[in-house]
XYZ file of C-alpha atoms in Angstrom:
75
model
C -10.194 48.622 -128.348
C -8.680 45.036 -127.554
C -9.125 42.764 -130.624
C -11.112 40.611 -128.778
C -13.593 43.486 -128.428
C -13.577 44.433 -131.912
C -14.063 40.857 -133.306
C -16.776 40.374 -130.629
C -18.399 44.242 -131.846
C -17.598 43.893 -135.377
C -18.554 39.945 -136.582
C -21.806 38.083 -136.758
C -21.949 35.911 -132.954
C -22.481 32.693 -134.894
C -18.831 32.508 -136.587
C -17.225 34.279 -133.361
C -15.596 30.487 -132.376
C -14.680 30.113 -136.249
C -12.555 33.729 -136.110
C -11.533 33.182 -132.876
C -10.263 29.932 -133.744
C -8.297 31.788 -136.871
C -6.725 34.134 -135.185
C -5.383 31.763 -132.167
C -3.964 29.408 -135.352
C -2.273 32.471 -137.056
C -0.866 33.805 -133.878
C 1.000 30.251 -132.750
C 1.543 29.477 -136.639
C 3.271 33.009 -137.509
C 4.811 33.104 -134.175
C 6.813 29.621 -134.902
C 7.314 31.165 -137.844
C 9.030 33.979 -136.664
C 11.533 32.555 -134.416
C 12.757 30.699 -137.455
C 13.561 33.556 -139.394
C 14.714 35.216 -136.512
C 17.144 32.707 -135.598
C 18.292 32.460 -139.147
C 18.609 35.859 -139.807
C 20.460 35.786 -136.304
C 23.214 34.323 -137.928
C 24.017 37.199 -140.821
C 23.244 40.119 -138.334
C 23.049 41.700 -135.373
C 20.386 41.078 -132.498
C 20.635 44.974 -131.776
C 20.169 45.262 -136.195
C 17.606 42.506 -135.934
C 15.875 44.649 -132.921
C 15.963 47.281 -134.402
C 13.803 46.749 -138.001
C 11.370 44.730 -135.780
C 10.880 48.042 -134.178
C 10.570 49.965 -137.603
C 8.202 47.411 -138.640
C 5.676 46.932 -135.807
C 5.744 51.568 -135.714
C 5.123 51.484 -139.359
C 2.379 48.676 -138.688
C 1.191 50.705 -136.322
C 0.769 53.876 -138.118
C -0.706 52.283 -140.767
C -3.562 50.977 -138.565
C -4.442 54.323 -136.840
C -4.584 55.709 -140.565
C -7.689 52.845 -140.725
C -10.317 55.511 -139.643
C -12.600 52.912 -138.542
C -9.456 50.825 -136.001
C -9.353 54.844 -134.777
C -13.062 55.238 -134.407
C -13.897 52.377 -132.686
C -15.074 51.819 -128.979
């Protein structure tokens, strides 16, 4: 289920604008920080290893999300 659908179905309507603004600001802000940290890490670690670490991290986050019953059953 897309994040947008979850927000629209789980968050009271009068908070939608605030929540979507917070999500977008977080995504943009953390993307910048991620780019900076990846650049610094690339000075010391090979790009292949960086991709491996990011892939493992994404897999762990996905697995943890799958373990949350409410997320798995969301419609």
